Every structure is written in C-alpha cells, then in structure tokens.
Amino acid sequence: MRCIWDDRQRAHVPTGEFFNGAVYPAAEHEGRVTAILGPIGSTRAPADFGLDPILRVHSVDYVDFLKSAHDQWLQAGREGDAFPYTFPVVRRRPLQLSRIDALLGRYSFDTSTPIGPGTWEASYWAAQTALAATEAVLGGERSAFAFCRPPGHHCGRDYLGGYSYLSNAAIAAEHAIAAGEARVAILDVDYHHGNGSQDIFYERSDVLYVSIHADPVMDYPYYWGHADETGSGLGEGANLNLPLPRGTGWSGYQPALAAALERIASHDPGLLVVSYGADTYEEDPISHFKLKTSDYAPMAQRIASLGLPTVIVMEGGYAVDALGDNVGGFLSGF
C-alpha cells in the first residue's frame, strides 16, 4: 500500500488545550508522528495540488482566516497559541468583525484547538497528503494511506475544532467527485463523530457519510452524531450514524460495522474514503471504547472485503505507546 506523508505536518506544535475547566498538555502532539512512521515504513511526499481542491470544501473567508490567524494574534500583542474565548450563540445576528478575538470565536466551536505559528502549514500539507493518496487510487491503485496530521473530520466548511483545521477526508471525497466519480462514500471509524464531514455533505446525495462512534449523549462533539441525523434535502438518507455506548468492545462493534458496510455497498460508490481513528483503542487516554490491537486487522479486512478503491485518511488516536501497532495492524489487515 502506498503511504503518503509530508514532514511539514510537524510544524503544528500545540502547547496545550483547554477543556473541563483547565489547560492540559495537547493530546494531538508530535509524538504521534514518530509512533506512526515507524511501523508504516517508507513514505512518499505529496505533490502540491494548490488551494483549489481545498476551496471546493472550505469557504474562502475561513481559509483566509486560518492562514493569517496567528499573525493577527501576535499583532494584537498576544503570545503563544491563539485560543478563542467567546462564541456567537445560535441566532446571534451576523456581524463583520475584524478583531482576532471575534474571528477566533466566529470560526471555532471549541477551546481545545489552538492555532500556532505552524498550524496553517501543517494543515495545508495534511490536505495535500489526502489529495495525493486520492490521486494514487484514482490512478489505479487499490488503496493508499494518507498519514494526515493534524486530523480533519471535526472541521466544517467554515469552522475548526476537535484538533481539526482542514477537512482532509472531505477534501479527498470532493476531489474524487471533481475528477468524475459519480458517487463516493466516507466511512468514519474514529471514536468521535466526524461532525465536520457530516456537515459538509449533509444536503448531498453523491457523497454518503457513515460513522460508527461514541454516543454523543455522553461524548464529544455532543451536538452532532445522533442516530436521527439522516441528511436533509437532496441528502436525505445519505447520512448514517451508528452511535455506540462507552465500553463497547469488538463483539459489540461488529454488528455496527456490518450495518455500515451494507449501507456503503448499497450506495455503490466508485471510491471509499475511510476516516481511520485509533482512539477506539482500550487504553486511549481521551476515549472509552475497548477495542484491542488485535481487533484492527479484522476490522480492516471486513472493510477491504467491499472490494472498493479506498483512501485511508488518518484521524485520531492518542495512546502513543500503542499507536504504531494499532495503525500498522489496520493497514496490514487491509
């Protein structure tokens, strides 16, 4: 399997994150890079596909903000990473504000996703990595792994959050559609629901979004990922959420995976994008499923049994000591 990675993704070095009333060390840190690169072996650097594929998914104003946010933060006399601290609530009238504090709240939905001096560069090359893997598969390879870092499935068209700044899986799916694929499916197997991926395609029928994740009644991102979210307008029925309770192990996970694969097969996509998160692992520090390292190979085998050209995009996974084995197990199983 071709594995794509760009070392410029190391440029994102968050100093911490704020949640549950305190600042903690960042869970999405560079140690994840070393952990994953070891077992996957040789990698190829992506070509630069430019901004156009990103702007098919994200709004121009959001991309402009992301590129300049940290500079604006410093110009306002601040130090360190840029964090939001105030947010417009639902039904608040739209305003054209230019102060960085207002913009951070406008384009963020949580306080755990800071913007540092290298965040744009890392996010840009994560997107290019997803695009390169997609091009490889569109060019005839059966599968490719896009080692994207930072992850992407929590950010929407014009907002960031959940350690995500550009929606790598959505950018890959949209690139395939632009290249002529009539139908694409995204299968999200991260512990947390990919609210950004869902939002981006929620009113479309050409991109099916299917997610197996922790029940948002108990887990982040709370406001998305419930079973009754099935799409709207032209997208009605093209969104399937399969929330599971905390403590779910492989025996409880398998029926959800079977349902997900059945729905994907019925969509008959020309390309499958898998948002793979290893935070379903039993010892992940911020998650609560009970999958074991030995479960990732059979999970991947079942996904591969669909026989679809597949782009695997890296999302979460924060148990660094086991992360390499968990990613390697999934890829070898596939």
PDB file of N, CA and C in Angstrom, residues 51-122:
ATOM      1  N   LEU A  51      -4.527  25.410  -3.723  1.00  0.00           N
ATOM      2  CA  LEU A  51      -5.677  25.740  -2.887  1.00  0.00           C
ATOM      3  C   LEU A  51      -7.017  25.328  -3.491  1.00  0.00           C
ATOM      4  N   ASP A  52      -7.081  25.174  -4.797  1.00  0.00           N
ATOM      5  CA  ASP A  52      -8.382  24.941  -5.428  1.00  0.00           C
ATOM      6  C   ASP A  52      -9.136  23.747  -4.846  1.00  0.00           C
ATOM      7  N   PRO A  53      -8.492  22.578  -4.638  1.00  0.00           N
ATOM      8  CA  PRO A  53      -9.243  21.455  -4.061  1.00  0.00           C
ATOM      9  C   PRO A  53      -9.708  21.730  -2.627  1.00  0.00           C
ATOM     10  N   ILE A  54      -8.948  22.537  -1.891  1.00  0.00           N
ATOM     11  CA  ILE A  54      -9.342  22.905  -0.530  1.00  0.00           C
ATOM     12  C   ILE A  54     -10.553  23.831  -0.577  1.00  0.00           C
ATOM     13  N   LEU A  55     -10.554  24.751  -1.530  1.00  0.00           N
ATOM     14  CA  LEU A  55     -11.646  25.731  -1.628  1.00  0.00           C
ATOM     15  C   LEU A  55     -12.914  25.134  -2.218  1.00  0.00           C
ATOM     16  N   ARG A  56     -12.859  23.924  -2.735  1.00  0.00           N
ATOM     17  CA  ARG A  56     -14.093  23.231  -3.102  1.00  0.00           C
ATOM     18  C   ARG A  56     -14.861  22.798  -1.859  1.00  0.00           C
ATOM     19  N   VAL A  57     -14.157  22.707  -0.731  1.00  0.00           N
ATOM     20  CA  VAL A  57     -14.756  22.232   0.527  1.00  0.00           C
ATOM     21  C   VAL A  57     -14.911  23.358   1.537  1.00  0.00           C
ATOM     22  N   HIS A  58     -13.891  24.212   1.662  1.00  0.00           N
ATOM     23  CA  HIS A  58     -13.890  25.263   2.680  1.00  0.00           C
ATOM     24  C   HIS A  58     -14.118  26.635   2.051  1.00  0.00           C
ATOM     25  N   SER A  59     -14.754  27.521   2.808  1.00  0.00           N
ATOM     26  CA  SER A  59     -15.039  28.858   2.305  1.00  0.00           C
ATOM     27  C   SER A  59     -13.748  29.678   2.220  1.00  0.00           C
ATOM     28  N   VAL A  60     -13.734  30.624   1.301  1.00  0.00           N
ATOM     29  CA  VAL A  60     -12.564  31.482   1.121  1.00  0.00           C
ATOM     30  C   VAL A  60     -12.261  32.260   2.392  1.00  0.00           C
ATOM     31  N   ASP A  61     -13.292  32.790   3.030  1.00  0.00           N
ATOM     32  CA  ASP A  61     -13.062  33.601   4.223  1.00  0.00           C
ATOM     33  C   ASP A  61     -12.475  32.763   5.362  1.00  0.00           C
ATOM     34  N   TYR A  62     -12.908  31.509   5.485  1.00  0.00           N
ATOM     35  CA  TYR A  62     -12.347  30.650   6.526  1.00  0.00           C
ATOM     36  C   TYR A  62     -10.877  30.338   6.244  1.00  0.00           C
ATOM     37  N   VAL A  63     -10.551  30.021   5.004  1.00  0.00           N
ATOM     38  CA  VAL A  63      -9.162  29.719   4.655  1.00  0.00           C
ATOM     39  C   VAL A  63      -8.283  30.944   4.867  1.00  0.00           C
ATOM     40  N   ASP A  64      -8.768  32.113   4.487  1.00  0.00           N
ATOM     41  CA  ASP A  64      -8.003  33.340   4.712  1.00  0.00           C
ATOM     42  C   ASP A  64      -7.765  33.571   6.204  1.00  0.00           C
ATOM     43  N   PHE A  65      -8.783  33.308   7.002  1.00  0.00           N
ATOM     44  CA  PHE A  65      -8.635  33.435   8.460  1.00  0.00           C
ATOM     45  C   PHE A  65      -7.578  32.468   8.979  1.00  0.00           C
ATOM     46  N   LEU A  66      -7.659  31.200   8.567  1.00  0.00           N
ATOM     47  CA  LEU A  66      -6.744  30.186   9.082  1.00  0.00           C
ATOM     48  C   LEU A  66      -5.295  30.520   8.721  1.00  0.00           C
ATOM     49  N   LYS A  67      -5.085  31.044   7.538  1.00  0.00           N
ATOM     50  CA  LYS A  67      -3.737  31.399   7.099  1.00  0.00           C
ATOM     51  C   LYS A  67      -3.146  32.548   7.915  1.00  0.00           C
ATOM     52  N   SER A  68      -3.987  33.464   8.361  1.00  0.00           N
ATOM     53  CA  SER A  68      -3.484  34.698   8.978  1.00  0.00           C
ATOM     54  C   SER A  68      -3.740  34.801  10.475  1.00  0.00           C
ATOM     55  N   ALA A  69      -4.452  33.852  11.061  1.00  0.00           N
ATOM     56  CA  ALA A  69      -4.933  33.999  12.438  1.00  0.00           C
ATOM     57  C   ALA A  69      -3.802  34.195  13.436  1.00  0.00           C
ATOM     58  N   HIS A  70      -2.747  33.408  13.333  1.00  0.00           N
ATOM     59  CA  HIS A  70      -1.703  33.526  14.345  1.00  0.00           C
ATOM     60  C   HIS A  70      -0.950  34.839  14.219  1.00  0.00           C
ATOM     61  N   ASP A  71      -0.724  35.292  12.999  1.00  0.00           N
ATOM     62  CA  ASP A  71      -0.094  36.601  12.817  1.00  0.00           C
ATOM     63  C   ASP A  71      -0.958  37.704  13.422  1.00  0.00           C
ATOM     64  N   GLN A  72      -2.263  37.618  13.222  1.00  0.00           N
ATOM     65  CA  GLN A  72      -3.166  38.613  13.802  1.00  0.00           C
ATOM     66  C   GLN A  72      -3.120  38.562  15.328  1.00  0.00           C
ATOM     67  N   TRP A  73      -3.004  37.367  15.863  1.00  0.00           N
ATOM     68  CA  TRP A  73      -2.907  37.172  17.310  1.00  0.00           C
ATOM     69  C   TRP A  73      -1.679  37.889  17.866  1.00  0.00           C
ATOM     70  N   LEU A  74      -0.553  37.727  17.197  1.00  0.00           N
ATOM     71  CA  LEU A  74       0.678  38.388  17.635  1.00  0.00           C
ATOM     72  C   LEU A  74       0.575  39.904  17.467  1.00  0.00           C
ATOM     73  N   GLN A  75      -0.036  40.344  16.387  1.00  0.00           N
ATOM     74  CA  GLN A  75      -0.185  41.779  16.147  1.00  0.00           C
ATOM     75  C   GLN A  75      -1.072  42.441  17.197  1.00  0.00           C
ATOM     76  N   ALA A  76      -1.948  41.652  17.814  1.00  0.00           N
ATOM     77  CA  ALA A  76      -2.804  42.165  18.882  1.00  0.00           C
ATOM     78  C   ALA A  76      -2.079  42.197  20.223  1.00  0.00           C
ATOM     79  N   GLY A  77      -0.790  41.845  20.231  1.00  0.00           N
ATOM     80  CA  GLY A  77       0.006  41.900  21.452  1.00  0.00           C
ATOM     81  C   GLY A  77      -0.020  40.634  22.273  1.00  0.00           C
ATOM     82  N   ARG A  78      -0.503  39.526  21.693  1.00  0.00           N
ATOM     83  CA  ARG A  78      -0.589  38.260  22.426  1.00  0.00           C
ATOM     84  C   ARG A  78       0.672  37.433  22.220  1.00  0.00           C
ATOM     85  N   GLU A  79       0.797  36.385  23.009  1.00  0.00           N
ATOM     86  CA  GLU A  79       1.902  35.444  22.882  1.00  0.00           C
ATOM     87  C   GLU A  79       1.348  34.032  22.778  1.00  0.00           C
ATOM     88  N   GLY A  80       2.198  33.123  22.297  1.00  0.00           N
ATOM     89  CA  GLY A  80       1.813  31.724  22.264  1.00  0.00           C
ATOM     90  C   GLY A  80       0.758  31.422  21.224  1.00  0.00           C
ATOM     91  N   ASP A  81       0.007  30.343  21.457  1.00  0.00           N
ATOM     92  CA  ASP A  81      -1.032  29.917  20.530  1.00  0.00           C
ATOM     93  C   ASP A  81      -2.282  30.775  20.670  1.00  0.00           C
ATOM     94  N   ALA A  82      -3.010  30.893  19.565  1.00  0.00           N
ATOM     95  CA  ALA A  82      -4.262  31.655  19.556  1.00  0.00           C
ATOM     96  C   ALA A  82      -5.413  30.756  19.993  1.00  0.00           C
ATOM     97  N   PHE A  83      -6.139  31.189  21.016  1.00  0.00           N
ATOM     98  CA  PHE A  83      -7.295  30.462  21.532  1.00  0.00           C
ATOM     99  C   PHE A  83      -8.534  31.349  21.464  1.00  0.00           C
ATOM    100  N   PRO A  84      -9.681  30.788  21.112  1.00  0.00           N
ATOM    101  CA  PRO A  84     -10.927  31.552  21.231  1.00  0.00           C
ATOM    102  C   PRO A  84     -11.415  31.569  22.676  1.00  0.00           C
ATOM    103  N   TYR A  85     -12.167  32.582  23.017  1.00  0.00           N
ATOM    104  CA  TYR A  85     -12.760  32.589  24.357  1.00  0.00           C
ATOM    105  C   TYR A  85     -14.191  33.107  24.376  1.00  0.00           C
ATOM    106  N   THR A  86     -14.690  33.571  23.250  1.00  0.00           N
ATOM    107  CA  THR A  86     -16.083  33.994  23.195  1.00  0.00           C
ATOM    108  C   THR A  86     -16.673  33.548  21.872  1.00  0.00           C
ATOM    109  N   PHE A  87     -17.923  33.081  21.898  1.00  0.00           N
ATOM    110  CA  PHE A  87     -18.538  32.477  20.722  1.00  0.00           C
ATOM    111  C   PHE A  87     -19.917  33.089  20.459  1.00  0.00           C
ATOM    112  N   PRO A  88     -20.260  33.312  19.192  1.00  0.00           N
ATOM    113  CA  PRO A  88     -21.619  33.763  18.883  1.00  0.00           C
ATOM    114  C   PRO A  88     -22.598  32.615  19.082  1.00  0.00           C
ATOM    115  N   VAL A  89     -23.672  32.845  19.805  1.00  0.00           N
ATOM    116  CA  VAL A  89     -24.641  31.786  20.050  1.00  0.00           C
ATOM    117  C   VAL A  89     -25.594  31.677  18.863  1.00  0.00           C
ATOM    118  N   VAL A  90     -26.353  30.602  18.838  1.00  0.00           N
ATOM    119  CA  VAL A  90     -27.332  30.394  17.775  1.00  0.00           C
ATOM    120  C   VAL A  90     -28.303  31.574  17.722  1.00  0.00           C
ATOM    121  N   ARG A  91     -28.576  32.027  16.510  1.00  0.00           N
ATOM    122  CA  ARG A  91     -29.483  33.136  16.217  1.00  0.00           C
ATOM    123  C   ARG A  91     -28.877  34.505  16.505  1.00  0.00           C
ATOM    124  N   ARG A  92     -27.615  34.552  16.913  1.00  0.00           N
ATOM    125  CA  ARG A  92     -26.961  35.848  17.048  1.00  0.00           C
ATOM    126  C   ARG A  92     -26.786  36.455  15.665  1.00  0.00           C
ATOM    127  N   ARG A  93     -27.091  37.738  15.524  1.00  0.00           N
ATOM    128  CA  ARG A  93     -27.056  38.354  14.197  1.00  0.00           C
ATOM    129  C   ARG A  93     -25.625  38.354  13.654  1.00  0.00           C
ATOM    130  N   PRO A  94     -25.460  38.122  12.368  1.00  0.00           N
ATOM    131  CA  PRO A  94     -24.105  38.105  11.774  1.00  0.00           C
ATOM    132  C   PRO A  94     -23.507  39.504  11.736  1.00  0.00           C
ATOM    133  N   LEU A  95     -22.236  39.590  12.082  1.00  0.00           N
ATOM    134  CA  LEU A  95     -21.524  40.858  12.067  1.00  0.00           C
ATOM    135  C   LEU A  95     -20.195  40.686  11.344  1.00  0.00           C
ATOM    136  N   GLN A  96     -19.764  41.710  10.673  1.00  0.00           N
ATOM    137  CA  GLN A  96     -18.464  41.699  10.010  1.00  0.00           C
ATOM    138  C   GLN A  96     -17.438  42.329  10.955  1.00  0.00           C
ATOM    139  N   LEU A  97     -16.847  41.486  11.814  1.00  0.00           N
ATOM    140  CA  LEU A  97     -15.887  41.959  12.797  1.00  0.00           C
ATOM    141  C   LEU A  97     -14.484  41.535  12.374  1.00  0.00           C
ATOM    142  N   SER A  98     -13.506  42.375  12.691  1.00  0.00           N
ATOM    143  CA  SER A  98     -12.150  42.100  12.233  1.00  0.00           C
ATOM    144  C   SER A  98     -11.174  41.792  13.358  1.00  0.00           C
ATOM    145  N   ARG A  99     -11.553  42.013  14.619  1.00  0.00           N
ATOM    146  CA  ARG A  99     -10.622  41.744  15.718  1.00  0.00           C
ATOM    147  C   ARG A  99     -10.403  40.243  15.843  1.00  0.00           C
ATOM    148  N   ILE A 100      -9.177  39.828  16.090  1.00  0.00           N
ATOM    149  CA  ILE A 100      -8.834  38.422  16.110  1.00  0.00           C
ATOM    150  C   ILE A 100      -9.651  37.656  17.143  1.00  0.00           C
ATOM    151  N   ASP A 101      -9.956  38.260  18.277  1.00  0.00           N
ATOM    152  CA  ASP A 101     -10.754  37.575  19.306  1.00  0.00           C
ATOM    153  C   ASP A 101     -12.129  37.190  18.765  1.00  0.00           C
ATOM    154  N   ALA A 102     -12.748  38.111  18.018  1.00  0.00           N
ATOM    155  CA  ALA A 102     -14.056  37.837  17.439  1.00  0.00           C
ATOM    156  C   ALA A 102     -13.960  36.788  16.340  1.00  0.00           C
ATOM    157  N   LEU A 103     -12.904  36.883  15.528  1.00  0.00           N
ATOM    158  CA  LEU A 103     -12.743  35.926  14.441  1.00  0.00           C
ATOM    159  C   LEU A 103     -12.499  34.513  14.970  1.00  0.00           C
ATOM    160  N   LEU A 104     -11.728  34.371  16.037  1.00  0.00           N
ATOM    161  CA  LEU A 104     -11.491  33.058  16.618  1.00  0.00           C
ATOM    162  C   LEU A 104     -12.793  32.411  17.066  1.00  0.00           C
ATOM    163  N   GLY A 105     -13.656  33.196  17.695  1.00  0.00           N
ATOM    164  CA  GLY A 105     -14.950  32.664  18.097  1.00  0.00           C
ATOM    165  C   GLY A 105     -15.845  32.366  16.913  1.00  0.00           C
ATOM    166  N   ARG A 106     -15.763  33.204  15.890  1.00  0.00           N
ATOM    167  CA  ARG A 106     -16.588  33.015  14.699  1.00  0.00           C
ATOM    168  C   ARG A 106     -16.236  31.716  13.980  1.00  0.00           C
ATOM    169  N   TYR A 107     -14.963  31.351  13.939  1.00  0.00           N
ATOM    170  CA  TYR A 107     -14.530  30.214  13.133  1.00  0.00           C
ATOM    171  C   TYR A 107     -14.144  28.990  13.961  1.00  0.00           C
ATOM    172  N   SER A 108     -14.450  28.966  15.245  1.00  0.00           N
ATOM    173  CA  SER A 108     -14.126  27.822  16.101  1.00  0.00           C
ATOM    174  C   SER A 108     -15.390  27.353  16.815  1.00  0.00           C
ATOM    175  N   PHE A 109     -15.400  26.082  17.220  1.00  0.00           N
ATOM    176  CA  PHE A 109     -16.514  25.635  18.059  1.00  0.00           C
ATOM    177  C   PHE A 109     -16.058  25.035  19.381  1.00  0.00           C
ATOM    178  N   ASP A 110     -14.747  25.048  19.660  1.00  0.00           N
ATOM    179  CA  ASP A 110     -14.290  24.604  20.971  1.00  0.00           C
ATOM    180  C   ASP A 110     -13.016  25.352  21.343  1.00  0.00           C
ATOM    181  N   THR A 111     -12.522  25.070  22.554  1.00  0.00           N
ATOM    182  CA  THR A 111     -11.313  25.737  23.041  1.00  0.00           C
ATOM    183  C   THR A 111     -10.126  24.781  23.121  1.00  0.00           C
ATOM    184  N   SER A 112     -10.240  23.633  22.463  1.00  0.00           N
ATOM    185  CA  SER A 112      -9.159  22.642  22.527  1.00  0.00           C
ATOM    186  C   SER A 112      -8.371  22.565  21.223  1.00  0.00           C
ATOM    187  N   THR A 113      -8.579  23.555  20.336  1.00  0.00           N
ATOM    188  CA  THR A 113      -7.971  23.502  19.011  1.00  0.00           C
ATOM    189  C   THR A 113      -7.252  24.816  18.722  1.00  0.00           C
ATOM    190  N   PRO A 114      -6.094  25.041  19.355  1.00  0.00           N
ATOM    191  CA  PRO A 114      -5.390  26.312  19.200  1.00  0.00           C
ATOM    192  C   PRO A 114      -4.721  26.438  17.832  1.00  0.00           C
ATOM    193  N   ILE A 115      -4.464  27.677  17.453  1.00  0.00           N
ATOM    194  CA  ILE A 115      -3.755  27.961  16.208  1.00  0.00           C
ATOM    195  C   ILE A 115      -2.374  28.496  16.560  1.00  0.00           C
ATOM    196  N   GLY A 116      -1.350  27.803  16.117  1.00  0.00           N
ATOM    197  CA  GLY A 116       0.025  28.217  16.367  1.00  0.00           C
ATOM    198  C   GLY A 116       0.688  28.723  15.102  1.00  0.00           C
ATOM    199  N   PRO A 117       1.962  29.071  15.180  1.00  0.00           N
ATOM    200  CA  PRO A 117       2.657  29.629  14.015  1.00  0.00           C
ATOM    201  C   PRO A 117       2.772  28.656  12.850  1.00  0.00           C
ATOM    202  N   GLY A 118       2.742  27.357  13.112  1.00  0.00           N
ATOM    203  CA  GLY A 118       2.867  26.383  12.037  1.00  0.00           C
ATOM    204  C   GLY A 118       1.597  25.645  11.696  1.00  0.00           C
ATOM    205  N   THR A 119       0.471  26.075  12.267  1.00  0.00           N
ATOM    206  CA  THR A 119      -0.777  25.323  12.076  1.00  0.00           C
ATOM    207  C   THR A 119      -1.233  25.323  10.625  1.00  0.00           C
ATOM    208  N   TRP A 120      -1.194  26.487   9.975  1.00  0.00           N
ATOM    209  CA  TRP A 120      -1.635  26.518   8.575  1.00  0.00           C
ATOM    210  C   TRP A 120      -0.753  25.636   7.705  1.00  0.00           C
ATOM    211  N   GLU A 121       0.564  25.728   7.863  1.00  0.00           N
ATOM    212  CA  GLU A 121       1.460  24.931   7.027  1.00  0.00           C
ATOM    213  C   GLU A 121       1.191  23.442   7.208  1.00  0.00           C
ATOM    214  N   ALA A 122       1.078  22.999   8.451  1.00  0.00           N
ATOM    215  CA  ALA A 122       0.835  21.584   8.709  1.00  0.00           C
ATOM    216  C   ALA A 122      -0.509  21.147   8.128  1.00  0.00           C
TER     217      ALA A 122
END
